[in-house]
PDB file of C-alpha atoms in Angstrom:
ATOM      1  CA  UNK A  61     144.303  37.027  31.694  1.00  0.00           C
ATOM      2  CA  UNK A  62     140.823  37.755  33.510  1.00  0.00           C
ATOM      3  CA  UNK A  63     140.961  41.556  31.735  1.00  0.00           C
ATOM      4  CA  UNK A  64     142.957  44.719  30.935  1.00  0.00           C
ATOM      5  CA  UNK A  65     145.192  45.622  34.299  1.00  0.00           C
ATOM      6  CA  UNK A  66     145.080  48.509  35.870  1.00  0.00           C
ATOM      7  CA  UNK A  67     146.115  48.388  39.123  1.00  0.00           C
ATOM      8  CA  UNK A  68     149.506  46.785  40.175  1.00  0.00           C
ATOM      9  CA  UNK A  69     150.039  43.285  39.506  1.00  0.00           C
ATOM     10  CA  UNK A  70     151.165  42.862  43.537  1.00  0.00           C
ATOM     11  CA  UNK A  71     147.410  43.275  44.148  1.00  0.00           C
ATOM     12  CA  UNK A  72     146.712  40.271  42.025  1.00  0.00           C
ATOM     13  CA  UNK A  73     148.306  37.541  43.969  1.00  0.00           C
ATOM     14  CA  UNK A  74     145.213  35.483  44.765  1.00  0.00           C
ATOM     15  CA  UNK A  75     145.201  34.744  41.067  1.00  0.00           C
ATOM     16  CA  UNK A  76     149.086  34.512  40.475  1.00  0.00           C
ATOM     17  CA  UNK A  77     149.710  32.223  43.470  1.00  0.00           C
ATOM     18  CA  UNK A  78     152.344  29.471  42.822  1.00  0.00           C
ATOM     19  CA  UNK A  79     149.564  26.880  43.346  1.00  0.00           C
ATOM     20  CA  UNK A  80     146.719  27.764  41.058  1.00  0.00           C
ATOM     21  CA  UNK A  81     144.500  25.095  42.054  1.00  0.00           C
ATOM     22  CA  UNK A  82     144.029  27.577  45.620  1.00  0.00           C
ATOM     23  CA  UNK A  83     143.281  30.780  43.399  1.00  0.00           C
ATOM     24  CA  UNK A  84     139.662  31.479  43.980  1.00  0.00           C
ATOM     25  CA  UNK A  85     139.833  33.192  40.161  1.00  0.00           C
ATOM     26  CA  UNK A  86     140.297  30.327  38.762  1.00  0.00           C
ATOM     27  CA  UNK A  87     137.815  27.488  40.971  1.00  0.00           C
ATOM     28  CA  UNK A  88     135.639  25.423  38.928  1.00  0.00           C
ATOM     29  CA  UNK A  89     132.026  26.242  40.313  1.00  0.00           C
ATOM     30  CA  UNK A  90     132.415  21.919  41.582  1.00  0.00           C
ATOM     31  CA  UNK A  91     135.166  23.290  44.217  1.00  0.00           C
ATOM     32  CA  UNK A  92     133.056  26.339  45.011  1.00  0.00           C
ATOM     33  CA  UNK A  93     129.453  25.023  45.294  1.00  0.00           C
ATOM     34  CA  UNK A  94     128.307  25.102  49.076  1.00  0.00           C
ATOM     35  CA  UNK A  95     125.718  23.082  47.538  1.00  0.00           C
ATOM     36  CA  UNK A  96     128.398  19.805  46.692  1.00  0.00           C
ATOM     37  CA  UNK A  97     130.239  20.493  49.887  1.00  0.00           C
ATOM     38  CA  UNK A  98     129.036  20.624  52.953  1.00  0.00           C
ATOM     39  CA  UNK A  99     130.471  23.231  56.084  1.00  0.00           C
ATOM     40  CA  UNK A 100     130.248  21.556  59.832  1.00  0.00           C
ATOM     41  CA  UNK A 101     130.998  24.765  62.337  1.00  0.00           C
ATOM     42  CA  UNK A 102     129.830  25.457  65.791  1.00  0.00           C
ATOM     43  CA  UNK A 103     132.028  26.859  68.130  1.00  0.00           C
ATOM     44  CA  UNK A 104     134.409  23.764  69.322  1.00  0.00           C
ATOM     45  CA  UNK A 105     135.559  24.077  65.457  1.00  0.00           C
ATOM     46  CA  UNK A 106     135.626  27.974  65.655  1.00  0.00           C
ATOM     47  CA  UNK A 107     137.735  27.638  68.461  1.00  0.00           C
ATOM     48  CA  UNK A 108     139.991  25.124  67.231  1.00  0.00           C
ATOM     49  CA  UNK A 109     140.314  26.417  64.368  1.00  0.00           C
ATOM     50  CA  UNK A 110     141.234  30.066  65.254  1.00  0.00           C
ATOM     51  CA  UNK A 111     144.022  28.883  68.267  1.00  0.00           C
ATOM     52  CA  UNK A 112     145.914  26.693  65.263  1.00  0.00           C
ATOM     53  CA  UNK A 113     146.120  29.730  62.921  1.00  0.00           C
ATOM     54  CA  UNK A 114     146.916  32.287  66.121  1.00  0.00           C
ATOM     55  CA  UNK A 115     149.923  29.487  66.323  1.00  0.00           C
ATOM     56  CA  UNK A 116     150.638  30.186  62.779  1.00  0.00           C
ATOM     57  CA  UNK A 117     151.384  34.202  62.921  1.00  0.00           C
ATOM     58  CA  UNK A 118     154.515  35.423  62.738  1.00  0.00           C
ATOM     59  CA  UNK A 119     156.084  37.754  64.799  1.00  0.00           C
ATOM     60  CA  UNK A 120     155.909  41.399  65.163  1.00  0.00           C
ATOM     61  CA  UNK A 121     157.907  43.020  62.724  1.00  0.00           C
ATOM     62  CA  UNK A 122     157.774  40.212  60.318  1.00  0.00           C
ATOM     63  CA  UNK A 123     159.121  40.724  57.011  1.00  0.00           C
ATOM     64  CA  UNK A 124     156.501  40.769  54.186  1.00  0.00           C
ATOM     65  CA  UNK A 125     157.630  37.439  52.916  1.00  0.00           C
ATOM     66  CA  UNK A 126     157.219  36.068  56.216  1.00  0.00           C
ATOM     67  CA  UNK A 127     153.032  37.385  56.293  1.00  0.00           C
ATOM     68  CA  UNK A 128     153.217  36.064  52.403  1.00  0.00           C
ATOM     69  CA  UNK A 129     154.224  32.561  53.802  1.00  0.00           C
ATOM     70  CA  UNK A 130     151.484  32.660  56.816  1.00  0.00           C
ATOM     71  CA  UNK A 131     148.494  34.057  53.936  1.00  0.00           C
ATOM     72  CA  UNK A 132     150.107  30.530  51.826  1.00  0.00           C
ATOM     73  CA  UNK A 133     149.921  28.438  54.734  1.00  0.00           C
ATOM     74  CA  UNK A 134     146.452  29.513  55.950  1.00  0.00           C
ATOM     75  CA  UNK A 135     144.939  29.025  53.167  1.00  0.00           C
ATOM     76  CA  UNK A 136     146.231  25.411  52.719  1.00  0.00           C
ATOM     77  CA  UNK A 137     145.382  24.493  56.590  1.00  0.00           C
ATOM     78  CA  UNK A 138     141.364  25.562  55.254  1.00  0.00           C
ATOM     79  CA  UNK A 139     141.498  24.406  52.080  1.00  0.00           C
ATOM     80  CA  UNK A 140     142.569  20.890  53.630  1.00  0.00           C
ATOM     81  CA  UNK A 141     139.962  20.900  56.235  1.00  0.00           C
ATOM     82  CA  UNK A 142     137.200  22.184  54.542  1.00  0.00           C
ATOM     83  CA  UNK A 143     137.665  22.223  51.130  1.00  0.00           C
ATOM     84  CA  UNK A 144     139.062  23.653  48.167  1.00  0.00           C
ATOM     85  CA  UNK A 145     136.154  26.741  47.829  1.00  0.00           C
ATOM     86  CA  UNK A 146     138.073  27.582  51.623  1.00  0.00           C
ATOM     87  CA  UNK A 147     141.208  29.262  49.301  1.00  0.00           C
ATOM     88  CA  UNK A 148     138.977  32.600  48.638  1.00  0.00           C
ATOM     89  CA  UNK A 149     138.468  33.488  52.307  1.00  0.00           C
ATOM     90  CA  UNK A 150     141.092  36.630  51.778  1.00  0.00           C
ATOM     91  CA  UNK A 151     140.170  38.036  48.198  1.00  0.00           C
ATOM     92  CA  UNK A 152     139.387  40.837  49.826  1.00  0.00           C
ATOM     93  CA  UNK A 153     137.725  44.105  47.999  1.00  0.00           C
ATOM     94  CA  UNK A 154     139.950  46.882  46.571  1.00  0.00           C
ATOM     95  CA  UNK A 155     143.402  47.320  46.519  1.00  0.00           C
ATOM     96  CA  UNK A 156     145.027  44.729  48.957  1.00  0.00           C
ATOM     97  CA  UNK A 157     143.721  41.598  47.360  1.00  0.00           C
ATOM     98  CA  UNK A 158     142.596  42.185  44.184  1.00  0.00           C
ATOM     99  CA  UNK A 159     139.001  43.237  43.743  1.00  0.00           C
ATOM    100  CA  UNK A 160     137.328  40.634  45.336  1.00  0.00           C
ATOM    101  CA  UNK A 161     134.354  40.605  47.994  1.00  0.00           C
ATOM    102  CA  UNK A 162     135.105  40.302  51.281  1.00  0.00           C
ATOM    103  CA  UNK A 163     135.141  43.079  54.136  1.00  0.00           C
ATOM    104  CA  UNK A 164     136.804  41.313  57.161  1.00  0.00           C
ATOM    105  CA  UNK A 165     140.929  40.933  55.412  1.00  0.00           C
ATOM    106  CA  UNK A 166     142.223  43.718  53.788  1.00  0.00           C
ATOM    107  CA  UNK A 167     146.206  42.833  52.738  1.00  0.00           C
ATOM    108  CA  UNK A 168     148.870  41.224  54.540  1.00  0.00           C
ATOM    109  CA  UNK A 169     150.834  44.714  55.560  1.00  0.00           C
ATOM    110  CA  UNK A 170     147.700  45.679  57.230  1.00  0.00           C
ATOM    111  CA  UNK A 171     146.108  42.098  58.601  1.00  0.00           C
ATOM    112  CA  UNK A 172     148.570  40.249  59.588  1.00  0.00           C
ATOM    113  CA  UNK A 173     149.534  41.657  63.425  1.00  0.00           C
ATOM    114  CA  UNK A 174     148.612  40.803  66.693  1.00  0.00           C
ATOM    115  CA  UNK A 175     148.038  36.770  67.068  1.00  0.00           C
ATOM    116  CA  UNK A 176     144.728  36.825  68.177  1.00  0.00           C
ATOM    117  CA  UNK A 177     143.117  39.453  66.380  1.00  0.00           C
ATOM    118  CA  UNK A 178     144.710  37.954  62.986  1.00  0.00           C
ATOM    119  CA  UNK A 179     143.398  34.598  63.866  1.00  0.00           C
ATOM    120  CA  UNK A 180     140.144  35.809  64.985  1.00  0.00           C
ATOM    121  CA  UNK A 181     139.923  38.014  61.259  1.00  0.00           C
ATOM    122  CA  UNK A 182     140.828  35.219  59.152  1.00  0.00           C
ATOM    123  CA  UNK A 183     137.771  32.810  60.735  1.00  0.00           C
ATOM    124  CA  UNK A 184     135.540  35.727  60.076  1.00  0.00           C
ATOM    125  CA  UNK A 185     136.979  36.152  57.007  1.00  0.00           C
ATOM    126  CA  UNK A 186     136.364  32.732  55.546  1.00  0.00           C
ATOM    127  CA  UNK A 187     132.931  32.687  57.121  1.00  0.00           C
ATOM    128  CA  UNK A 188     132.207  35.515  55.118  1.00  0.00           C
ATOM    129  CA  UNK A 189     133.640  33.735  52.219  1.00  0.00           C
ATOM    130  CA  UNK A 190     131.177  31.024  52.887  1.00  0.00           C
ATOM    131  CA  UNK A 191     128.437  33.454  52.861  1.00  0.00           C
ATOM    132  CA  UNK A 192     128.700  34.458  49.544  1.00  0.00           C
ATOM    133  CA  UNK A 193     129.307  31.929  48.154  1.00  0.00           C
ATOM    134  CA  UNK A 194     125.832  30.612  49.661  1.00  0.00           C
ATOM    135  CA  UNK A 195     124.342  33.655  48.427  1.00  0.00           C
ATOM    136  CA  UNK A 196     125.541  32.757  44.962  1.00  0.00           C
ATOM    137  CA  UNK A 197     124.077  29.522  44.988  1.00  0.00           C
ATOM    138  CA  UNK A 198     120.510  30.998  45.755  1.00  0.00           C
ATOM    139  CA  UNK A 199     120.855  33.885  43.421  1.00  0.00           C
ATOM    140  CA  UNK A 200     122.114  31.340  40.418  1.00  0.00           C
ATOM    141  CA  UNK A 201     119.543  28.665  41.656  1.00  0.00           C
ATOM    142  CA  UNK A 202     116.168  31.375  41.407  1.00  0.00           C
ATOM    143  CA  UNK A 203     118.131  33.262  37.757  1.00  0.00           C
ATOM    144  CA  UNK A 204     118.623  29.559  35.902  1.00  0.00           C
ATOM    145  CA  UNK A 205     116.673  29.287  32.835  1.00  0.00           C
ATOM    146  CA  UNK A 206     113.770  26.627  33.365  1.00  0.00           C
ATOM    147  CA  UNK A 207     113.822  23.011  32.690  1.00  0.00           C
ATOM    148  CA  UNK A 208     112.391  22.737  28.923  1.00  0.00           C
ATOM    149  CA  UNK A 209     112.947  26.373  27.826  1.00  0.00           C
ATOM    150  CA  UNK A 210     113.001  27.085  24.264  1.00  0.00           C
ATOM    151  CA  UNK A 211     115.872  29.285  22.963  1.00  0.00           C
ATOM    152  CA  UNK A 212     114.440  32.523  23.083  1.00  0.00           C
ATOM    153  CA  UNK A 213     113.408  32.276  26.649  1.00  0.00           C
ATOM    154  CA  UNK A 214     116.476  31.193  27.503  1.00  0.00           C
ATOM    155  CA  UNK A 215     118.568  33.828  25.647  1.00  0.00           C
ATOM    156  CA  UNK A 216     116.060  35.972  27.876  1.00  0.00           C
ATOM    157  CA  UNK A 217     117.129  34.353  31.248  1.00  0.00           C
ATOM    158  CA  UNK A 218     120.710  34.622  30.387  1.00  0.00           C
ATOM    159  CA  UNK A 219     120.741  38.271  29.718  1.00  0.00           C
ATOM    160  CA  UNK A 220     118.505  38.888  32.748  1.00  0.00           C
ATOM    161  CA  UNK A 221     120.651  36.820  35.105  1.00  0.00           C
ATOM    162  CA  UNK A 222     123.990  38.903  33.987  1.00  0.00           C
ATOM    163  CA  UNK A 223     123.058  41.893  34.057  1.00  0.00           C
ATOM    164  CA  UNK A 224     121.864  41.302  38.025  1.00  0.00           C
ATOM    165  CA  UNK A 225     124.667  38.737  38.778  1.00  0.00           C
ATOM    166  CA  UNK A 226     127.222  42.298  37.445  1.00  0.00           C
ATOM    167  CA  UNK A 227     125.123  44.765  39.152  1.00  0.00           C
ATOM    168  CA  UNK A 228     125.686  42.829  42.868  1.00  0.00           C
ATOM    169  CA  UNK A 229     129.106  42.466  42.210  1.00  0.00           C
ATOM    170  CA  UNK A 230     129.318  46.251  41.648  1.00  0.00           C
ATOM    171  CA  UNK A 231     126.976  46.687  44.546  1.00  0.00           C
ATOM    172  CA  UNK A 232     129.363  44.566  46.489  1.00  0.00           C
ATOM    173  CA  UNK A 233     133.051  45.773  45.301  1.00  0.00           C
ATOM    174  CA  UNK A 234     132.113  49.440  44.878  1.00  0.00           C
ATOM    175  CA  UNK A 235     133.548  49.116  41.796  1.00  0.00           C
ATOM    176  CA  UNK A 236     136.834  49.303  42.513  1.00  0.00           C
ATOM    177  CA  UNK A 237     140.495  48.009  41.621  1.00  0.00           C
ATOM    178  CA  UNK A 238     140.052  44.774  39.902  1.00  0.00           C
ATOM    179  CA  UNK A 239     136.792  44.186  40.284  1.00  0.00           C
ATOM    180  CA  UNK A 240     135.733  42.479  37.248  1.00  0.00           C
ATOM    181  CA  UNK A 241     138.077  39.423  37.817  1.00  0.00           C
ATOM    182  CA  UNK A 242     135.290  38.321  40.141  1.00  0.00           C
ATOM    183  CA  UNK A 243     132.726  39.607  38.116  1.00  0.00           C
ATOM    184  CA  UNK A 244     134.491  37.233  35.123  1.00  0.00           C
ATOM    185  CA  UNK A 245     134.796  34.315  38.337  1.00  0.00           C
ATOM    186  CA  UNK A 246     130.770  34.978  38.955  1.00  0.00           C
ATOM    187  CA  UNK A 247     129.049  34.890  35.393  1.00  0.00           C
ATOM    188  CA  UNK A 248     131.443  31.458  34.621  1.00  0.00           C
ATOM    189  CA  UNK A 249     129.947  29.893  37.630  1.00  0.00           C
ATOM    190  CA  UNK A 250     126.596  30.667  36.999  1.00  0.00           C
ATOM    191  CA  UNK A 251     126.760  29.429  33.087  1.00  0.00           C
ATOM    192  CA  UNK A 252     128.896  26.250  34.585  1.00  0.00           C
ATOM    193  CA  UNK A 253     125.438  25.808  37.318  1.00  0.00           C
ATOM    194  CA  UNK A 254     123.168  25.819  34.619  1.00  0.00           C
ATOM    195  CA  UNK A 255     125.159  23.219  32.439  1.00  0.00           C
ATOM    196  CA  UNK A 256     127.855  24.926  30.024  1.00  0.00           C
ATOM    197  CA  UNK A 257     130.995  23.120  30.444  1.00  0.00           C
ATOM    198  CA  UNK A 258     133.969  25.244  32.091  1.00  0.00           C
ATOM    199  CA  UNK A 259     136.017  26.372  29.195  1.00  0.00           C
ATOM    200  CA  UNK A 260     132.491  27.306  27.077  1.00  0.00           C
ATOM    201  CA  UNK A 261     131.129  29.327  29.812  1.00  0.00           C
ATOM    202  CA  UNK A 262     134.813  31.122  30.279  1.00  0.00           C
ATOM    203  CA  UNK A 263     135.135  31.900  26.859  1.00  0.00           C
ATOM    204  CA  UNK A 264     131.999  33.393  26.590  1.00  0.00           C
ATOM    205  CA  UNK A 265     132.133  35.620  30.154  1.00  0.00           C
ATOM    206  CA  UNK A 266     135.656  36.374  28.250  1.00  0.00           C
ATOM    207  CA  UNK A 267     134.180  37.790  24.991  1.00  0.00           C
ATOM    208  CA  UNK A 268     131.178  39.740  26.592  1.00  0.00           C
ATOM    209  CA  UNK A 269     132.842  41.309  28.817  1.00  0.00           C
ATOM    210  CA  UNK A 270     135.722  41.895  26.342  1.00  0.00           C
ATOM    211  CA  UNK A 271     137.878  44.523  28.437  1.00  0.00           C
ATOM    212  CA  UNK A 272     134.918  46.991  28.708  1.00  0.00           C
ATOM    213  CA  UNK A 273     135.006  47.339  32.702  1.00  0.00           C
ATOM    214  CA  UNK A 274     137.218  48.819  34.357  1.00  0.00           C
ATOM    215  CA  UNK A 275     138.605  49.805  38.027  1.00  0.00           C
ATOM    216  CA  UNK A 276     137.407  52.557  40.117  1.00  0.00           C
ATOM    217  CA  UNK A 277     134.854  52.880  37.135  1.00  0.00           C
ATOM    218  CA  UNK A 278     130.813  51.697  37.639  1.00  0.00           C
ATOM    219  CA  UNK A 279     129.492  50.338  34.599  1.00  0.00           C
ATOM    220  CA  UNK A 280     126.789  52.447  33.148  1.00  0.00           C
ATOM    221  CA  UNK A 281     123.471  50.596  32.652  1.00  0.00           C
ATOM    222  CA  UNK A 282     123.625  50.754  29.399  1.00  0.00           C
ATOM    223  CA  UNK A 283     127.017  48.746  29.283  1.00  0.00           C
ATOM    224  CA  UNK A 284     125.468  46.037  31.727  1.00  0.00           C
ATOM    225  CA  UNK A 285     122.354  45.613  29.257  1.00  0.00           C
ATOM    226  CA  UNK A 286     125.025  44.932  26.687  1.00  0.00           C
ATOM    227  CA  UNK A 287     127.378  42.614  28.405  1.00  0.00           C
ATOM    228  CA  UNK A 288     124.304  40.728  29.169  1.00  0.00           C
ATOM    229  CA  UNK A 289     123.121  40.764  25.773  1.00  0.00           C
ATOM    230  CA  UNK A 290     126.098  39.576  24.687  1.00  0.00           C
ATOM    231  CA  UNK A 291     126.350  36.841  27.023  1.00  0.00           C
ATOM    232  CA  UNK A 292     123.075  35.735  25.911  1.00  0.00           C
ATOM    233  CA  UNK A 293     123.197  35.798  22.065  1.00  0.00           C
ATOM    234  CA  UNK A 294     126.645  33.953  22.100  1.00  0.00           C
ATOM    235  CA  UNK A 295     126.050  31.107  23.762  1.00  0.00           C
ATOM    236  CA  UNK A 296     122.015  30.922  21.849  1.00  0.00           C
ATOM    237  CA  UNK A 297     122.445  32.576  18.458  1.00  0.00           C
ATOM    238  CA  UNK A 298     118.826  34.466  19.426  1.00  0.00           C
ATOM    239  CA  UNK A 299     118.301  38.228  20.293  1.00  0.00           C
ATOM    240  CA  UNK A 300     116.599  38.219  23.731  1.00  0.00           C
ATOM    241  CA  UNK A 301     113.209  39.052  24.137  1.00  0.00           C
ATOM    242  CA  UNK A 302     113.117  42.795  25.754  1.00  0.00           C
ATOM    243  CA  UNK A 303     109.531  42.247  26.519  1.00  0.00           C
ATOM    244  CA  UNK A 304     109.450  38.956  28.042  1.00  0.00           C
TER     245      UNK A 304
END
């Protein structure tokens, strides 16, 4: 489990889909890394793209199931064409998709309507996907201990990079219901970009964090610092410097 529930589990279907292997939660930074896999879009593809998903809508009046079957089937259709990092385009912030980071999708009640404007919100949606998940690459990129530092400058780096990588998820999320699962999802890709294999940097994010954040609830500095330092001594064994 990414943390201690506490909103309803309904909101948490990104990460309890069927297929796990098209939960954004659970991508290996390899599947998410615009770095590895490159994004080809100009409009032809926009509009392509956006009339075969306005195809895809159902009706008005749908039943839920129905808009749960379209969300499924979207996110195949991009995950097929442009890769498997396509799957998080609707982990949306808050309530309606489970704490995660993007503005344009809010929940299938409430985006899934009118062909064209559904079509047209899922393309921005994923592009906004994209964007972040750019942005992560440069933040994790410029926070990544050096080549060739010893431990306690990179016990130093580590704490440094969580406690900023937490604070623009918080900055991003508002804090609010379910946040941390992509706070979890962003600290285990950065340790997995700088070289700790999946599972270490996972159980690590796992036992820093430890269940101390919570929805609708900003972290006080003071618990950042110590995530951070937590991160850091785990996976070095050495107190970071505060005076680096």
């Amino acid at each position: 489990m990414i943390a201690q529930l506490s909103c309803p589990t309904r909101f948490w279907r990104n990460i309890t889909a069927t297929n796990y292997d098209l939960a954004p939660a659970w991508l290996p930074w390899s599947a998410a890394d615009p770095d590895r896999i490159a994004f080809a879009w100009d409009e032809v593809e926009a509009s392509e793209i956006t009339t075969v998903i306005a195809s895809m809508v159902p009706s008005d009046g749908a039943a839920w199931q129905e808009k749960r079957r379209f969300i499924t089937e979207v996110t195949a259709l991009l995950a097929a064409r442009y890769g498997r990092w396509a799957c998080g385009w609707d982990w949306a912030v808050g309530e309606g998709r489970g704490g995660g980071v993007v503005t344009s999708w809010c929940c299938d009640a409430h985006s899934v309507g009118e062909p064209a404007v559904t079509a047209a919100n899922v393309v921005a949606s994923l592009l906004e996907w994209r964007d972040w998940l750019e942005e992560l690459a440069e933040r994790f990129e410029q926070l990544a201990p050096p080549a060739g530092a010893d431990t306690e400058a990179r016990s130093w780096h580590l704490e440094r990079a969580a406690t900023r990588l937490v604070t623009v998820v918080v900055d991003r999320t508002g804090a609010e219901c379910g946040w941390y699962g992509l706070c979890r999802t962003v600290l285990t890709w950065f340790l997995s970009s700088t070289g700790t294999g999946p599972e270490g940097a996972k159980d690590a994010v796992d036992a820093a964090i430890g269940g101390r954040f919570k929805s609708w609830t900003v972290p006080s500095r003071t618990l950042i610092d110590a995530v951070g330092e937590d991160l850091a001594v785990d996976l070095t064994g050495v107190q970071p410097y505060r005076d680096h």
